[in-house]
Amino acid sequence: MIFRLLASAAMISALSSAALANDGVIDVVAPFEIKSPDPTTSGNVFIKMDVAETLLNADAEGHLTPGLATEWQVSGDGLEWRFHLRDGVLFHDGSPFTAEAAANALNIARAKPGLLETAPIAGISAEGGEVVVRLTEPFAPLPAFFSEYRSLIYAPSAYAADGSVTQVIGTGAYRVTKLEAPLRLEAEAFADYWGAAPAIGRASYQAVGRAETRALLAESGDADYVFNLDPASTTRLSSVDSVDILTVSVPRTLLLKVNAGHPALSDPRARQALSMAIDREGLAEAILRFPAGGTQLFPPSLGEWHAEGVAPLAYDPEKARALLAELGWQPGPDGILVRNGERFSLTLTTFPDRPELPLSAAVLQQMFADIGVEMTIDSTNSSEIPVRHADGTLDLALLNRNFALVPDPVGTLLTDYAPGGDWGAMNWDNPAFTALIRALARGEGGQAERDRAVAILQDDLPVIPIAWYQQSAAVSKGITGAVIDPYERTIGLKDIRWAE
């Protein structure tokens, strides 16, 4: 079973041939803790485990597809959306899935922190077999918002009177039989599921924070699907006969969040100099083992948001030094730049939850020192980044940002850059950029406007892109049908079968 950690490498080798055996339970391991039954905190786990569903889904290219809603239309003035719901769907408590239940779940979700909170929604109601959403202004990305995991639909009985979530009661192919937050979930196939019945009757989920431990579980055969491998584990597991490695490029970017209001960083030339100090290809190869330096914010996997026409961010430390000299910075006795008696000294905040972040921070520290910028690394809890953003004490933050939280990145741009957000811009406000993004959100404009917005980010650098990501998973050869989704919504659980 999933909890058995092997005592030695010898035992792993001895048991690797048994990895194809199964106990009737498909065991899934990932780093994400189950913080509560609430979709706003742990919906990413519940959607991956097929225990709850959204009105709309997204395919591997980010195109919206039917989910609990089969059709959707917008009025001519863009102020009303109608979502026609699927017939014959039951919640796991046996109650019918209705427009009233869906509207209730969505209204509760939009009252909590999340993307729905940012949408210009005047009201969500039920009319016949449809959910009707009325807006205060046109908002083209709205359907994409209803595919995001925080928009999962639960039965009315899942909520307390105050809107808090007491249990997971969804409509998915599996129903939860045991939830032991923060680490474990058990589920079984739901006999009355509206779609095709899953081939495997029982499933478990285990949150395991350490990448090395997750890899050990894959290698030993104690887990069937291990999500979010680190580069070293991916390389090692590639030689394990009982395991297949799935890899896909994902719309996620490693980036530096910059306090554009900091005296040393307020001039765009200073941010450009930091960018020029970064050897992106070298860092990506050494740390991520995936040589895809982030030469702009959006990776090629985001299609129309990856602007082919912008000049790529380049490694040029000599030009970086020249730009800083223009700004009055001169080398001090120890090589660190000084201006008006102040050292060019910054603190970078990051967190160890993703093992590549502290390692990348150490590499950046050396690269910045090469141009005379002193950087201290503070590896702490991820929650410190939004806290320090809010109180103004953040200099730099190293993080990775997922631009596929909704299939349309406009949603993330609105919360991060128009004009700012906890995980995006800080003390940066570009009215032209904000106008472009808000117009695109209203459904106005197209590729030219997207390219113009990307060009502004490329010039002003409110955040500094470093590298693009790929996602890896280890899958036992004892199963077939597993997938790795670029949008990180599904692992294909309901379609997985035991290998013959």
Coordinates of C-alpha atoms in Angstrom, one line a residue:
M1 CA 0.0 0.0 0.0
I2 CA 0.9 3.6 -0.4
F3 CA 2.1 4.2 3.1
R4 CA 4.8 1.5 3.1
L5 CA 8.2 3.2 2.7
L6 CA 11.0 0.7 1.9
A7 CA 13.9 0.5 4.3
S8 CA 16.7 0.2 1.7
A9 CA 17.6 0.4 -1.9
A10 CA 18.1 -3.3 -1.9
M11 CA 14.4 -3.8 -0.9
I12 CA 13.4 -1.4 -3.7
S13 CA 15.3 -3.4 -6.2
A14 CA 13.8 -6.7 -5.0
L15 CA 10.3 -5.4 -5.1
S16 CA 10.4 -3.5 -8.4
S17 CA 9.4 -6.5 -10.3
A18 CA 6.2 -6.6 -8.3
A19 CA 5.1 -3.1 -9.3
L20 CA 2.7 -4.5 -11.9
A21 CA 0.6 -6.2 -9.2
N22 CA -2.4 -4.3 -7.9
D23 CA -4.6 -4.5 -4.8
G24 CA -7.7 -3.1 -6.6
V25 CA -6.9 0.5 -5.5
I26 CA -5.2 3.0 -7.8
D27 CA -2.9 5.1 -5.6
V28 CA -2.1 8.7 -6.5
V29 CA 0.6 10.7 -4.9
A30 CA 1.2 14.5 -5.2
P31 CA 2.6 17.3 -3.1
F32 CA -0.6 19.2 -2.6
E33 CA -2.1 19.0 0.9
I34 CA -5.8 18.8 1.4
K35 CA -6.4 21.9 3.4
S36 CA -10.2 21.5 3.7
P37 CA -13.2 20.1 1.8
D38 CA -13.7 23.6 0.3
P39 CA -12.9 23.9 -3.4
T40 CA -11.4 27.4 -2.8
T41 CA -8.6 25.8 -0.8
S42 CA -8.2 22.2 -2.2
G43 CA -10.3 22.0 -5.3
N44 CA -7.2 21.2 -7.4
V45 CA -7.1 17.8 -5.6
F46 CA -10.8 17.1 -5.9
I47 CA -10.9 17.9 -9.6
K48 CA -7.8 15.7 -10.3
M49 CA -9.4 12.8 -8.4
D50 CA -12.6 13.1 -10.3
V51 CA -14.8 13.5 -7.2
A52 CA -16.2 16.9 -8.3
E53 CA -16.8 18.7 -11.5
T54 CA -17.2 22.1 -13.0
L55 CA -19.7 23.6 -15.5
L56 CA -17.1 23.5 -18.2
N57 CA -13.9 21.6 -18.9
A58 CA -10.8 22.4 -20.9
D59 CA -8.9 20.1 -23.3
A60 CA -5.1 19.8 -23.6
E61 CA -5.0 22.9 -25.9
G62 CA -7.0 25.0 -23.4
H63 CA -10.2 24.9 -25.5
L64 CA -13.4 24.9 -23.5
T65 CA -15.5 21.7 -23.6
P66 CA -18.8 20.7 -22.0
G67 CA -18.8 19.6 -18.4
L68 CA -21.9 19.8 -16.2
A69 CA -23.1 22.4 -18.7
T70 CA -23.6 21.2 -22.3
E71 CA -24.1 24.6 -24.0
W72 CA -23.5 28.3 -23.2
Q73 CA -24.4 31.5 -24.9
V74 CA -24.0 35.2 -24.3
S75 CA -26.4 38.0 -25.0
G76 CA -25.8 40.6 -27.8
D77 CA -24.8 43.2 -25.2
G78 CA -22.4 40.8 -23.5
L79 CA -24.1 41.3 -20.1
E80 CA -25.9 38.0 -19.7
W81 CA -24.5 34.4 -20.0
R82 CA -26.7 31.3 -20.0
F83 CA -25.4 27.8 -19.3
H84 CA -27.7 24.9 -20.2
L85 CA -27.1 22.1 -17.8
R86 CA -26.8 18.4 -18.3
D87 CA -29.8 16.2 -17.6
G88 CA -29.8 13.1 -15.4
V89 CA -26.9 14.0 -13.1
L90 CA -26.9 13.1 -9.5
F91 CA -24.8 14.3 -6.6
H92 CA -23.1 11.7 -4.4
D93 CA -25.8 12.1 -1.7
G94 CA -28.4 11.0 -4.3
S95 CA -29.9 14.5 -4.7
P96 CA -30.5 15.8 -8.3
F97 CA -28.1 18.2 -9.9
T98 CA -30.2 21.2 -10.7
A99 CA -29.8 24.8 -11.8
E100 CA -30.6 25.9 -8.3
A101 CA -27.9 23.7 -6.8
A102 CA -25.3 25.0 -9.3
A103 CA -26.2 28.6 -8.8
N104 CA -26.0 28.1 -5.0
A105 CA -22.5 26.6 -5.3
L106 CA -21.3 29.4 -7.6
N107 CA -22.7 32.1 -5.4
I108 CA -20.9 30.7 -2.4
A109 CA -17.7 30.4 -4.4
R110 CA -17.7 34.0 -5.6
A111 CA -18.2 35.2 -2.1
K112 CA -14.8 33.8 -1.2
P113 CA -11.3 34.8 -2.3
G114 CA -10.7 33.6 -5.9
L115 CA -11.1 34.3 -9.5
L116 CA -14.9 34.5 -9.4
E117 CA -14.6 37.3 -6.9
T118 CA -12.8 39.4 -9.5
A119 CA -15.3 38.9 -12.3
P120 CA -17.9 41.7 -12.8
I121 CA -20.8 39.5 -11.8
A122 CA -24.1 41.2 -10.7
G123 CA -25.8 38.0 -9.9
I124 CA -26.1 34.3 -10.6
S125 CA -29.5 32.7 -10.6
A126 CA -31.4 29.6 -11.8
E127 CA -34.0 29.7 -14.6
G128 CA -35.4 26.4 -15.6
G129 CA -32.6 24.1 -16.6
E130 CA -30.1 27.0 -17.0
V131 CA -27.7 28.9 -14.8
V132 CA -28.0 32.6 -15.7
V133 CA -25.1 35.0 -15.0
R134 CA -25.7 38.7 -15.2
L135 CA -22.8 41.1 -15.4
T136 CA -22.2 44.7 -14.7
E137 CA -20.0 44.9 -17.9
P138 CA -19.1 42.5 -20.7
F139 CA -16.6 39.9 -19.6
A140 CA -15.5 37.5 -22.3
P141 CA -13.4 35.1 -20.1
L142 CA -16.4 34.2 -17.9
P143 CA -16.9 30.7 -19.3
A144 CA -13.3 29.9 -18.7
F145 CA -13.7 31.0 -15.0
F146 CA -16.3 28.3 -14.6
S147 CA -13.8 25.7 -15.6
E148 CA -11.4 26.6 -12.7
Y149 CA -11.2 24.3 -9.7
R150 CA -12.5 26.9 -7.3
S151 CA -15.8 26.8 -9.3
L152 CA -16.5 23.1 -8.5
I153 CA -20.2 22.3 -8.0
Y154 CA -21.2 20.7 -4.7
A155 CA -24.6 19.5 -3.5
P156 CA -26.5 21.9 -1.2
S157 CA -26.0 19.5 1.6
A158 CA -22.2 20.0 1.4
Y159 CA -22.6 23.5 2.8
A160 CA -23.3 24.8 6.3
A161 CA -25.7 27.7 6.8
D162 CA -22.8 30.2 6.7
G163 CA -21.5 28.9 3.4
S164 CA -18.6 26.9 4.8
V165 CA -18.0 23.5 3.3
T166 CA -18.5 20.5 5.6
Q167 CA -17.9 17.7 3.2
V168 CA -17.1 16.9 -0.5
I169 CA -20.4 16.0 -2.2
G170 CA -19.8 16.3 -5.9
T171 CA -21.0 14.7 -9.1
G172 CA -17.8 13.0 -10.2
A173 CA -17.0 9.5 -11.3
Y174 CA -15.7 8.8 -7.8
R175 CA -17.2 9.7 -4.4
V176 CA -15.2 10.4 -1.3
T177 CA -15.4 7.6 1.3
K178 CA -12.7 9.0 3.7
L179 CA -11.1 12.4 4.0
E180 CA -8.3 12.8 6.4
A181 CA -7.0 16.3 5.9
P182 CA -4.3 17.4 5.2
L183 CA -2.8 14.2 3.8
R184 CA -5.2 11.5 2.6
L185 CA -8.4 10.9 0.6
E186 CA -10.1 7.6 -0.3
A187 CA -12.8 7.2 -2.9
E188 CA -14.8 4.6 -4.7
A189 CA -16.6 4.6 -8.1
F190 CA -20.0 6.3 -8.0
A191 CA -22.6 3.8 -9.2
D192 CA -24.9 6.5 -10.5
Y193 CA -22.3 8.6 -12.4
W194 CA -23.8 10.3 -15.4
G195 CA -20.9 9.3 -17.7
A196 CA -19.1 6.1 -18.4
A197 CA -18.2 4.1 -15.2
P198 CA -14.6 4.2 -14.3
A199 CA -12.7 1.0 -14.9
I200 CA -11.0 0.9 -11.5
G201 CA -13.4 0.8 -8.6
R202 CA -11.3 2.3 -5.8
A203 CA -8.8 5.2 -5.6
S204 CA -6.6 6.9 -3.0
Y205 CA -4.8 10.2 -2.8
Q206 CA -1.8 10.9 -0.6
A207 CA -0.1 14.3 -0.1
V208 CA 3.7 13.8 0.2
G209 CA 5.7 17.0 0.4
R210 CA 9.2 15.7 -0.3
A211 CA 10.0 15.0 -3.9
E212 CA 12.5 12.3 -3.0
T213 CA 9.8 10.4 -1.0
R214 CA 7.4 10.7 -3.9
A215 CA 10.0 9.2 -6.2
L216 CA 10.7 6.4 -3.8
L217 CA 7.0 5.5 -3.7
A218 CA 7.0 5.3 -7.5
E219 CA 10.1 3.2 -7.7
S220 CA 8.9 0.8 -5.1
G221 CA 5.5 0.2 -6.7
D222 CA 3.7 1.7 -3.6
A223 CA 2.1 4.4 -5.8
D224 CA 0.6 4.0 -9.3
Y225 CA 0.6 7.7 -10.3
V226 CA 3.2 10.1 -8.8
F227 CA 2.6 13.7 -9.8
N228 CA 5.1 16.6 -9.8
L229 CA 8.6 15.0 -9.9
D230 CA 11.7 17.1 -9.4
P231 CA 14.3 16.9 -12.3
A232 CA 16.7 14.6 -10.4
S233 CA 13.9 12.1 -9.7
T234 CA 12.7 12.2 -13.3
T235 CA 16.2 11.4 -14.5
R236 CA 16.6 8.5 -12.0
L237 CA 13.1 7.0 -12.6
S238 CA 13.6 7.0 -16.3
S239 CA 15.8 3.9 -15.9
V240 CA 13.3 2.0 -13.7
D241 CA 11.8 -0.8 -15.7
S242 CA 8.4 -0.8 -13.9
V243 CA 7.7 2.9 -14.4
D244 CA 6.9 5.2 -17.4
I245 CA 7.7 8.9 -17.2
L246 CA 5.1 11.3 -18.7
T247 CA 6.3 14.8 -19.5
V248 CA 4.6 17.8 -21.0
S249 CA 5.3 21.5 -21.3
V250 CA 3.0 23.5 -19.1
P251 CA 1.9 27.2 -19.0
R252 CA 3.9 27.9 -15.9
T253 CA 6.8 30.4 -15.6
L254 CA 9.6 30.8 -13.1
L255 CA 9.8 34.5 -12.4
L256 CA 11.1 37.3 -10.2
K257 CA 8.4 39.5 -8.7
V258 CA 9.9 43.0 -8.4
N259 CA 8.9 45.8 -6.1
A260 CA 8.8 48.6 -8.7
G261 CA 8.5 51.1 -6.0
H262 CA 11.8 50.3 -4.4
P263 CA 14.3 53.2 -4.8
A264 CA 16.8 50.9 -6.6
L265 CA 14.2 49.3 -8.8
S266 CA 11.8 52.1 -9.8
D267 CA 13.5 52.9 -13.0
P268 CA 12.8 50.3 -15.7
R269 CA 16.5 50.3 -16.6
A270 CA 17.3 48.8 -13.3
R271 CA 14.8 46.0 -13.8
Q272 CA 16.2 45.5 -17.3
A273 CA 19.7 45.3 -15.9
L274 CA 18.7 42.5 -13.5
S275 CA 17.1 40.7 -16.4
M276 CA 20.3 41.0 -18.5
A277 CA 22.3 39.5 -15.6
I278 CA 20.3 36.2 -15.8
D279 CA 21.7 33.3 -17.9
R280 CA 18.3 31.8 -18.5
E281 CA 19.4 28.8 -20.6
G282 CA 22.2 27.9 -18.1
L283 CA 19.9 28.1 -15.1
A284 CA 17.1 26.1 -16.7
E285 CA 19.5 23.4 -17.8
A286 CA 21.3 23.2 -14.4
I287 CA 18.3 23.5 -12.1
L288 CA 15.2 22.5 -14.0
R289 CA 17.0 20.0 -16.3
F290 CA 14.8 21.5 -19.0
P291 CA 16.6 24.0 -21.2
A292 CA 13.8 26.4 -21.9
G293 CA 14.8 29.9 -20.7
G294 CA 11.9 32.2 -20.2
T295 CA 12.6 34.8 -22.8
Q296 CA 9.2 36.4 -22.3
L297 CA 6.5 35.9 -19.7
F298 CA 4.3 33.5 -21.6
P299 CA 5.6 30.2 -22.9
P300 CA 4.9 28.8 -26.4
S301 CA 2.3 26.5 -24.9
L302 CA 0.0 29.5 -24.4
G303 CA -0.4 30.0 -28.1
E304 CA -1.8 33.4 -28.9
W305 CA -0.3 34.9 -25.7
H306 CA 3.2 34.0 -26.7
A307 CA 4.3 37.0 -28.9
E308 CA 6.6 36.0 -31.6
G309 CA 7.4 39.6 -32.5
V310 CA 8.9 40.8 -29.2
A311 CA 12.6 40.9 -28.8
P312 CA 13.6 38.0 -26.4
L313 CA 15.1 38.8 -23.1
A314 CA 18.8 38.2 -23.4
Y315 CA 21.8 37.5 -21.2
D316 CA 24.2 40.5 -21.4
P317 CA 26.0 41.3 -18.1
E318 CA 28.1 44.0 -19.8
K319 CA 25.1 45.9 -20.9
A320 CA 23.5 45.4 -17.5
R321 CA 26.5 47.1 -15.8
A322 CA 26.3 50.0 -18.3
L323 CA 22.6 50.5 -17.6
L324 CA 23.3 50.6 -13.9
A325 CA 26.2 53.1 -14.4
E326 CA 23.7 55.3 -16.3
L327 CA 21.6 55.3 -13.1
G328 CA 24.5 56.5 -11.0
W329 CA 25.6 53.2 -9.5
Q330 CA 29.4 52.8 -9.1
P331 CA 31.4 49.8 -7.8
G332 CA 32.3 50.0 -4.1
P333 CA 35.5 48.6 -2.5
D334 CA 34.0 45.1 -2.4
G335 CA 32.5 45.2 -5.9
I336 CA 29.0 45.9 -4.8
L337 CA 27.4 49.0 -6.4
V338 CA 27.0 52.1 -4.4
R339 CA 24.9 55.3 -5.1
N340 CA 24.7 58.3 -2.8
G341 CA 26.2 56.2 0.0
E342 CA 23.6 53.4 -0.4
R343 CA 24.6 49.9 -1.4
F344 CA 22.6 48.1 -4.1
S345 CA 21.4 45.5 -1.7
L346 CA 18.1 43.5 -2.0
T347 CA 16.4 40.7 -0.2
L348 CA 14.8 37.9 -2.2
T349 CA 11.9 36.0 -0.7
T350 CA 11.2 32.5 -1.8
F351 CA 9.9 29.2 -0.4
P352 CA 11.1 25.6 -0.3
D353 CA 7.8 23.9 -1.2
R354 CA 9.1 23.6 -4.8
P355 CA 12.7 22.4 -4.4
E356 CA 13.9 24.2 -7.5
L357 CA 13.2 27.6 -6.0
P358 CA 15.9 27.8 -3.3
L359 CA 18.4 26.3 -5.8
S360 CA 17.4 28.9 -8.5
A361 CA 17.7 31.7 -5.9
A362 CA 21.3 30.6 -5.1
V363 CA 22.2 30.8 -8.8
L364 CA 20.6 34.2 -9.2
Q365 CA 22.5 35.4 -6.2
Q366 CA 25.7 34.6 -8.0
M367 CA 24.6 36.1 -11.3
F368 CA 23.5 39.4 -9.6
A369 CA 26.7 39.6 -7.7
D370 CA 28.5 39.5 -11.0
I371 CA 27.0 42.9 -11.9
G372 CA 27.5 44.3 -8.5
V373 CA 24.1 43.7 -6.9
E374 CA 24.1 42.2 -3.4
M375 CA 21.2 39.8 -2.7
T376 CA 20.2 38.1 0.5
I377 CA 17.9 35.0 0.2
D378 CA 15.1 34.5 2.7
S379 CA 13.5 31.0 2.1
T380 CA 10.4 31.0 4.2
N381 CA 6.7 30.2 3.9
S382 CA 5.0 31.0 0.5
S383 CA 2.4 33.0 2.4
E384 CA 5.1 35.6 3.2
I385 CA 5.1 36.8 -0.4
P386 CA 1.5 38.2 -0.4
V387 CA 2.0 39.4 3.2
R388 CA 5.2 41.4 2.3
H389 CA 3.5 42.6 -0.9
A390 CA 0.7 44.0 1.3
D391 CA 2.9 45.7 3.9
G392 CA 5.4 47.0 1.3
T393 CA 8.4 45.2 2.7
L394 CA 9.0 42.9 -0.3
D395 CA 12.1 43.7 -2.5
L396 CA 12.1 40.6 -4.8
A397 CA 10.3 37.3 -4.7
L398 CA 11.1 34.1 -6.6
L399 CA 8.1 32.0 -7.5
N400 CA 6.4 30.1 -10.3
R401 CA 3.1 31.3 -11.7
N402 CA 0.6 29.1 -13.3
F403 CA -1.1 30.9 -16.2
A404 CA -3.5 28.0 -16.8
L405 CA -5.6 28.5 -13.6
V406 CA -8.2 29.3 -16.2
P407 CA -7.7 28.5 -19.9
D408 CA -7.9 32.2 -20.8
P409 CA -4.9 34.0 -19.2
V410 CA -6.8 37.2 -19.2
G411 CA -8.2 36.2 -15.8
T412 CA -4.7 35.9 -14.3
L413 CA -3.6 39.1 -15.9
L414 CA -6.5 41.0 -14.5
T415 CA -5.6 39.9 -11.0
D416 CA -1.8 40.1 -11.3
Y417 CA -1.1 43.1 -13.5
A418 CA -4.1 45.4 -14.1
P419 CA -2.6 47.1 -12.2
G420 CA -1.2 44.7 -9.6
G421 CA -1.6 41.7 -7.4
D422 CA -0.1 39.5 -4.7
W423 CA 1.6 37.2 -7.1
G424 CA 2.2 39.7 -9.9
A425 CA 3.1 43.4 -10.2
M426 CA 3.9 45.4 -7.1
N427 CA 3.8 49.2 -7.2
W428 CA 3.6 49.1 -11.0
D429 CA 0.8 50.8 -12.9
N430 CA 0.8 51.1 -16.7
P431 CA -2.5 52.7 -17.8
A432 CA -2.0 51.5 -21.4
F433 CA -1.5 47.9 -20.3
T434 CA -4.5 48.0 -17.9
A435 CA -6.7 49.5 -20.7
L436 CA -5.6 46.7 -23.1
I437 CA -6.3 43.9 -20.6
R438 CA -9.7 45.3 -19.5
A439 CA -10.7 45.7 -23.2
L440 CA -9.7 42.2 -24.0
A441 CA -11.7 41.0 -21.0
R442 CA -14.7 42.8 -22.4
G443 CA -14.2 40.9 -25.7
E444 CA -12.7 43.8 -27.5
G445 CA -9.6 43.5 -29.6
G446 CA -7.6 40.5 -30.7
Q447 CA -4.0 39.3 -31.5
A448 CA -2.6 42.8 -32.0
E449 CA -3.8 43.9 -28.6
R450 CA -2.4 40.8 -26.9
D451 CA 0.9 41.3 -28.6
R452 CA 0.9 45.0 -27.5
A453 CA 0.2 44.0 -23.9
V454 CA 3.1 41.4 -23.9
A455 CA 5.4 44.0 -25.4
I456 CA 4.6 46.4 -22.5
L457 CA 5.4 43.7 -20.0
Q458 CA 8.6 42.9 -21.9
D459 CA 9.8 46.5 -21.7
D460 CA 8.7 47.5 -18.2
L461 CA 9.4 44.2 -16.5
P462 CA 7.1 44.4 -13.5
V463 CA 8.1 40.8 -13.2
I464 CA 11.2 39.2 -14.7
P465 CA 10.7 35.9 -16.5
I466 CA 13.4 33.3 -16.0
A467 CA 12.3 29.9 -17.3
W468 CA 9.4 27.9 -18.6
Y469 CA 8.3 24.7 -17.0
Q470 CA 7.6 21.1 -17.9
Q471 CA 5.5 18.8 -15.7
S472 CA 6.5 15.2 -15.1
A473 CA 4.8 12.2 -13.6
A474 CA 5.8 8.7 -12.9
V475 CA 3.2 6.1 -13.9
S476 CA 3.3 2.4 -13.0
K477 CA 3.4 0.1 -16.0
G478 CA 0.6 -1.8 -14.2
I479 CA -1.9 0.8 -15.5
T480 CA -2.8 2.3 -18.9
G481 CA -4.6 5.4 -19.9
A482 CA -3.0 7.9 -17.5
V483 CA -2.4 11.4 -18.9
I484 CA -0.6 14.5 -17.8
D485 CA -2.6 17.6 -18.5
P486 CA -0.8 20.8 -19.5
Y487 CA -3.6 22.7 -17.7
E488 CA -3.1 20.5 -14.6
R489 CA -6.8 19.7 -14.2
T490 CA -6.9 16.0 -14.7
I491 CA -4.8 12.9 -14.5
G492 CA -7.3 10.8 -16.5
L493 CA -8.3 8.9 -13.4
K494 CA -11.7 7.8 -14.6
D495 CA -10.2 6.4 -17.9
I496 CA -7.2 4.6 -16.3
R497 CA -7.3 0.7 -16.5
W498 CA -5.2 -2.0 -15.1
A499 CA -2.7 -3.3 -17.6
E500 CA -3.4 -6.7 -19.1

